[in-house]
Amino acid sequence: MNLGAWRLDSLPFSTLAITMIALPLSARDDTATTFVGYYQAAYAQGRDLILPPQTALDTSSLATRLDLQTIRPEAALTGSAFLSSDGTIVKLAGAQGCLSTEPMEFAGLQATCAMVSLAGMTKTLDEAMAAAGNAFPCHFLGQNPGTPTVRFAECFFVKDGTVQSLSETLISKGLAFAARDRAGRAVFPEYLQVEEDAHRGRAGIWANAHFMHPYGERYRANPSTN
């Protein structure tokens, strides 16, 4: 699958930036707007304020005791996390957004990987919500202690009659990477294959040959080695 499927690559980058910032908060209260803006601004600067899982995620529960809960997203916070209408942060367990702020060319325009990843998350959330009345089901694998509550999940939506994973969709379009644990292992090994396919197909941010990807971030690579 490539970005041409929903024409993100045909949008002017100014439109991507507006999409990223002008978020569809249902309440639009000052507190929520400030909260979202704080996380987005940090992410655009290459800082993901959402900590990785503090304890091991129960990934086996997806196969052994699937428990889907309907979630209504309010706004993307990072390239792989969003604010839910209940005020909690939902972080996709299988995907990691891009964090590099190095200049890169995207769709013929200058951008940064972090901005493309965040705009892509916003657009993909819209796509996922459109099929189910602005909501979709998520299975939760764990959460971090503290405030705000951060819950780790795999979320799903239906497109063309097929159930799709939000994490896998982001990865396949070259908008995020397969999430790794602290040892560098893919949380879901099957997503690593999806990432490799996106890389080979030069999808999304993989179209730039002068970047490399260590565990969810992108750094400028030596062009002579690519």
Short mmCIF file of C-alpha atoms in Angstrom, two decimals, residues 50-222:
data_model
loop_
_atom_site.label_atom_id
_atom_site.label_comp_id
_atom_site.label_asym_id
_atom_site.label_seq_id
_atom_site.Cartn_x
_atom_site.Cartn_y
_atom_site.Cartn_z
CA ILE A 50 4.50 10.20 25.80
CA LEU A 51 6.70 7.71 27.62
CA PRO A 52 7.09 4.15 26.32
CA PRO A 53 5.42 1.35 28.31
CA GLN A 54 6.76 1.21 31.87
CA THR A 55 5.83 -2.47 32.17
CA ALA A 56 5.65 -5.25 29.61
CA LEU A 57 2.55 -5.14 27.41
CA ASP A 58 0.28 -8.15 27.33
CA THR A 59 0.46 -8.63 23.56
CA SER A 60 -0.80 -12.23 23.80
CA SER A 61 -4.19 -10.93 24.92
CA LEU A 62 -4.98 -9.95 21.34
CA ALA A 63 -5.21 -13.65 20.49
CA THR A 64 -6.39 -15.10 23.81
CA ARG A 65 -8.88 -12.60 25.26
CA LEU A 66 -9.71 -9.88 22.77
CA ASP A 67 -11.73 -7.13 24.45
CA LEU A 68 -12.67 -4.33 22.06
CA GLN A 69 -13.77 -0.97 23.47
CA THR A 70 -15.25 1.80 21.36
CA ILE A 71 -13.01 4.87 21.40
CA ARG A 72 -13.79 8.32 20.07
CA PRO A 73 -10.58 10.19 19.16
CA GLU A 74 -10.43 13.95 19.61
CA ALA A 75 -7.04 14.86 18.12
CA ALA A 76 -3.66 13.46 17.15
CA LEU A 77 -0.95 14.27 19.68
CA THR A 78 2.03 12.59 17.99
CA GLY A 79 2.71 10.43 14.97
CA SER A 80 1.34 7.39 16.84
CA ALA A 81 -0.87 8.65 19.69
CA PHE A 82 -4.11 10.57 20.10
CA LEU A 83 -6.31 12.18 22.72
CA SER A 84 -9.51 10.25 23.42
CA SER A 85 -12.83 11.91 24.23
CA ASP A 86 -12.57 10.53 27.80
CA GLY A 87 -9.43 12.61 28.37
CA THR A 88 -6.94 9.74 28.24
CA ILE A 89 -4.05 9.39 25.81
CA VAL A 90 -4.17 6.35 23.56
CA LYS A 91 -0.75 5.28 22.26
CA LEU A 92 -0.66 2.70 19.49
CA ALA A 93 1.32 -0.26 20.80
CA GLY A 94 2.51 -1.44 17.40
CA ALA A 95 3.59 1.83 15.78
CA GLN A 96 6.10 4.58 16.49
CA GLY A 97 5.87 7.92 14.72
CA CYS A 98 8.85 9.68 13.20
CA LEU A 99 10.75 12.15 15.39
CA SER A 100 13.40 13.63 13.14
CA THR A 101 13.36 17.39 12.57
CA GLU A 102 16.00 17.23 9.86
CA PRO A 103 14.78 18.82 6.61
CA MET A 104 13.49 16.33 4.09
CA GLU A 105 11.66 16.52 0.79
CA PHE A 106 8.12 15.21 0.80
CA ALA A 107 5.83 15.35 -2.24
CA GLY A 108 8.28 17.77 -3.84
CA LEU A 109 8.25 20.18 -0.90
CA GLN A 110 10.51 20.76 2.09
CA ALA A 111 9.20 19.35 5.35
CA THR A 112 10.40 17.43 8.39
CA CYS A 113 9.76 13.78 9.10
CA ALA A 114 8.04 14.62 12.41
CA MET A 115 5.59 16.99 10.74
CA VAL A 116 4.75 14.49 8.00
CA SER A 117 4.22 11.75 10.61
CA LEU A 118 1.92 13.93 12.73
CA ALA A 119 -0.08 15.12 9.73
CA GLY A 120 -0.33 11.51 8.56
CA MET A 121 -1.68 10.41 11.94
CA THR A 122 -4.35 13.11 11.78
CA LYS A 123 -5.39 12.09 8.28
CA THR A 124 -5.43 8.37 9.12
CA LEU A 125 -7.55 8.98 12.23
CA ASP A 126 -10.07 10.76 10.03
CA GLU A 127 -10.07 7.81 7.64
CA ALA A 128 -10.57 5.33 10.47
CA MET A 129 -13.39 7.31 12.08
CA ALA A 130 -15.26 7.88 8.84
CA ALA A 131 -16.25 4.23 8.60
CA ALA A 132 -17.84 4.03 12.05
CA GLY A 133 -19.46 7.30 13.08
CA ASN A 134 -16.34 9.05 14.36
CA ALA A 135 -15.32 6.13 16.57
CA PHE A 136 -13.54 2.79 16.28
CA PRO A 137 -12.70 -0.20 18.49
CA CYS A 138 -9.43 -0.59 20.40
CA HIS A 139 -7.99 -3.45 22.44
CA PHE A 140 -5.93 -2.23 25.39
CA LEU A 141 -2.67 -3.94 26.31
CA GLY A 142 -1.59 -1.92 29.32
CA GLN A 143 -1.13 1.59 30.67
CA ASN A 144 1.43 3.81 32.36
CA PRO A 145 0.84 5.14 35.89
CA GLY A 146 0.47 8.85 36.48
CA THR A 147 -1.41 11.76 34.96
CA PRO A 148 -2.50 12.05 32.22
CA THR A 149 -3.41 8.40 31.82
CA VAL A 150 -1.57 6.79 28.89
CA ARG A 151 -3.13 3.59 27.57
CA PHE A 152 -1.42 1.36 25.01
CA ALA A 153 -3.69 -0.22 22.43
CA GLU A 154 -4.15 -1.73 19.04
CA CYS A 155 -7.05 -0.06 17.24
CA PHE A 156 -9.00 -1.22 14.21
CA PHE A 157 -11.30 0.11 11.51
CA VAL A 158 -13.17 -1.27 8.52
CA LYS A 159 -12.28 -0.19 5.00
CA ASP A 160 -13.65 -1.77 1.83
CA GLY A 161 -15.20 -4.49 3.95
CA THR A 162 -11.89 -5.47 5.53
CA VAL A 163 -10.79 -4.96 9.15
CA GLN A 164 -7.53 -3.05 9.23
CA SER A 165 -5.12 -2.21 12.03
CA LEU A 166 -4.46 1.50 12.53
CA SER A 167 -0.82 0.74 13.41
CA GLU A 168 -0.33 -1.40 10.32
CA THR A 169 -1.94 1.21 8.09
CA LEU A 170 0.42 3.94 9.31
CA ILE A 171 3.44 1.68 8.89
CA SER A 172 2.44 0.47 5.43
CA LYS A 173 1.99 4.04 4.20
CA GLY A 174 5.44 5.04 5.40
CA LEU A 175 4.06 7.37 8.08
CA ALA A 176 5.32 5.43 11.12
CA PHE A 177 7.61 2.55 12.02
CA ALA A 178 7.13 -0.78 13.75
CA ALA A 179 7.40 -0.03 17.48
CA ARG A 180 10.35 -1.61 19.28
CA ASP A 181 10.81 -2.56 22.91
CA ARG A 182 13.76 -1.44 25.01
CA ALA A 183 15.87 -4.28 23.58
CA GLY A 184 15.15 -3.15 20.03
CA ARG A 185 12.78 -6.01 19.21
CA ALA A 186 9.58 -5.30 17.30
CA VAL A 187 6.56 -5.38 19.63
CA PHE A 188 4.68 -7.15 16.84
CA PRO A 189 7.12 -8.98 14.51
CA GLU A 190 4.59 -9.00 11.67
CA TYR A 191 4.70 -5.20 11.59
CA LEU A 192 8.43 -5.33 11.01
CA GLN A 193 7.71 -7.09 7.72
CA VAL A 194 5.16 -4.38 6.87
CA GLU A 195 7.83 -1.76 7.57
CA GLU A 196 10.34 -3.56 5.37
CA ASP A 197 7.77 -3.70 2.56
CA ALA A 198 7.13 0.04 2.90
CA HIS A 199 10.87 0.67 2.86
CA ARG A 200 11.36 -1.39 -0.29
CA GLY A 201 8.42 0.34 -1.92
CA ARG A 202 9.75 3.78 -0.90
CA ALA A 203 6.37 4.63 0.61
CA GLY A 204 5.92 7.95 2.39
CA ILE A 205 8.97 9.07 4.33
CA TRP A 206 10.95 6.08 3.03
CA ALA A 207 11.07 7.86 -0.35
CA ASN A 208 13.92 9.97 1.04
CA ALA A 209 17.10 7.95 0.56
CA HIS A 210 19.19 10.07 2.93
CA PHE A 211 17.54 9.02 6.16
CA MET A 212 17.94 5.90 8.22
CA HIS A 213 15.70 4.51 10.94
CA PRO A 214 16.90 3.25 14.32
CA TYR A 215 13.93 2.24 16.46
CA GLY A 216 11.38 4.83 15.55
CA GLU A 217 13.47 7.93 14.94
CA ARG A 218 15.08 9.15 11.75
CA TYR A 219 18.50 10.70 11.53
CA ARG A 220 20.34 12.08 8.56
CA ALA A 221 22.48 9.33 7.07
CA ASN A 222 25.64 9.71 5.02
#
